[in-house]
Amino acid sequence: MSRKVIIAGNWKMNKTASEGRKLVEELKPLVAGCTEAEVVVCPPFTTLGAVVEAAKGSNIKVGAQNIHWEQSGAFTGEISADMLKEAGVEYVIIGHSERRQYFGETDCSVNKRLKAALAAGLTPIVCVGELLADRENGNTGKVLFTQLEGGLAGISKEDMAKTVIAYEPVWAIGTGKTATPEMAEETHNYIRQQLRDMFGNEVAEKVRIQYGGSMKAENARELVAQQNIDGGLIGGAALKADSFASLIKNALSACK
Ligand code: PEP
C-alpha cells in the first residue's frame, strides 16, 4: 500500500504575519513541482490569515499548532475548530511535546482535541514520542503504547485512517540529534503494530506516520526511504524556504 508523503513545517512561535507571508511567497515556486507530497505549513495563530491568503492557488496547505475541544465560550487564550475552519486551515498539530512539557497537555486533552478536529473535518497530526530517559531505560514502547491508547481512545476506524501520527523522540527535537533511520523505522513499525492492534490492519496500513526531530535536507531521504516513515514534521528546517524546499525534494527522491 502506498501512502502519500506528508511534510509539515511547525513554525512554533516564529514568524509574524508579514514574515510568514514572505516565507510562503518564497516557498511557492520552490515546491510547485512537489505534487507527490502533501506540503503543509503550521504558523502561529496570528499568522494564519496572511499565510492562507499567500498560499492560495498553490500546493501549500495550512495547519494550526493547537485546537480547543469546545466550540466557544469562556476559555481564554484558546481557539476553536470553527475559528480554524473559517480561517482556511485544513490541518492541526495536536499534543506536540512542547505542549505536553510546558502547557500540561495530557493524553486525555490530546484525545479531546483530536475528536474536535475530526468532527470539524480538519486533518489532525497527533504527536507522540519518548523522553531521553524513557529510551535509555528501555521504556520507549511502554510510553508510546500509553500515548496511543489514551490519545486515540474512542476514535472510529474511518477517522483513524484520516489521522496523521507524528513520532517525535523528544530528545531529537531541536537538538540536532536525529534518530538513525534504522532506529526511527523500528519505532515507526512498533507504532503501526499498535495501530493494527487497535484499529485493524487495513486502517493501520493507511495511517501516515511522520518522523520529527532534527530532520533536515541532509537526512530526509534516508529517513523517508524507510518502509514505515511517511514524511516529516519539521521545526527548525521549516523556517527558511530553501531549507524546507530542499528537505521536501530530498524526501521525495526516496522511492519506495
Ligand atoms: C518539532 O518541534 O516538531 C521538530 C521536529 O523540531 P526540529 O525539527 O527543530 O527538531
Tab-separated table of C-alpha atoms and ligand atoms in Angstrom, residues 10 12 96-98 127 168 172-176 211-215 233-237, ligand 1:
chain	number	residue	atom	x	y	z
A	10	ASN	CA	5.868	23.524	12.519
A	12	LYS	CA	6.252	27.170	16.568
A	96	HIS	CA	3.258	18.390	20.470
A	97	SER	CA	5.829	17.533	23.132
A	98	GLU	CA	6.299	21.239	23.893
A	127	CYS	CA	2.369	13.854	18.173
A	168	GLU	CA	8.938	12.728	17.627
A	172	ALA	CA	15.784	14.712	18.996
A	173	ILE	CA	13.646	17.865	18.818
A	174	GLY	CA	15.699	20.982	18.191
A	175	THR	CA	18.842	19.266	19.454
A	176	GLY	CA	20.499	18.336	16.169
A	211	TYR	CA	9.142	11.359	11.767
A	212	GLY	CA	10.084	14.552	13.622
A	213	GLY	CA	13.288	15.556	15.393
A	214	SER	CA	16.119	17.448	13.700
A	215	MET	CA	15.036	16.295	10.253
A	233	LEU	CA	7.138	17.113	10.991
A	234	ILE	CA	9.817	19.759	10.728
A	235	GLY	CA	10.764	22.544	13.147
A	236	GLY	CA	13.984	24.452	12.536
A	237	ALA	CA	14.458	23.460	8.893
B	1	PEP	C1	9.306	19.806	16.115
B	1	PEP	O1	9.309	20.621	17.012
B	1	PEP	O2	8.224	19.277	15.770
B	1	PEP	C2	10.582	19.456	15.495
B	1	PEP	C3	10.676	18.304	14.920
B	1	PEP	O3	11.601	20.361	15.624
B	1	PEP	P1	13.074	20.253	14.964
B	1	PEP	O4	12.874	19.818	13.532
B	1	PEP	O5	13.643	21.617	15.070
B	1	PEP	O6	13.820	19.219	15.737
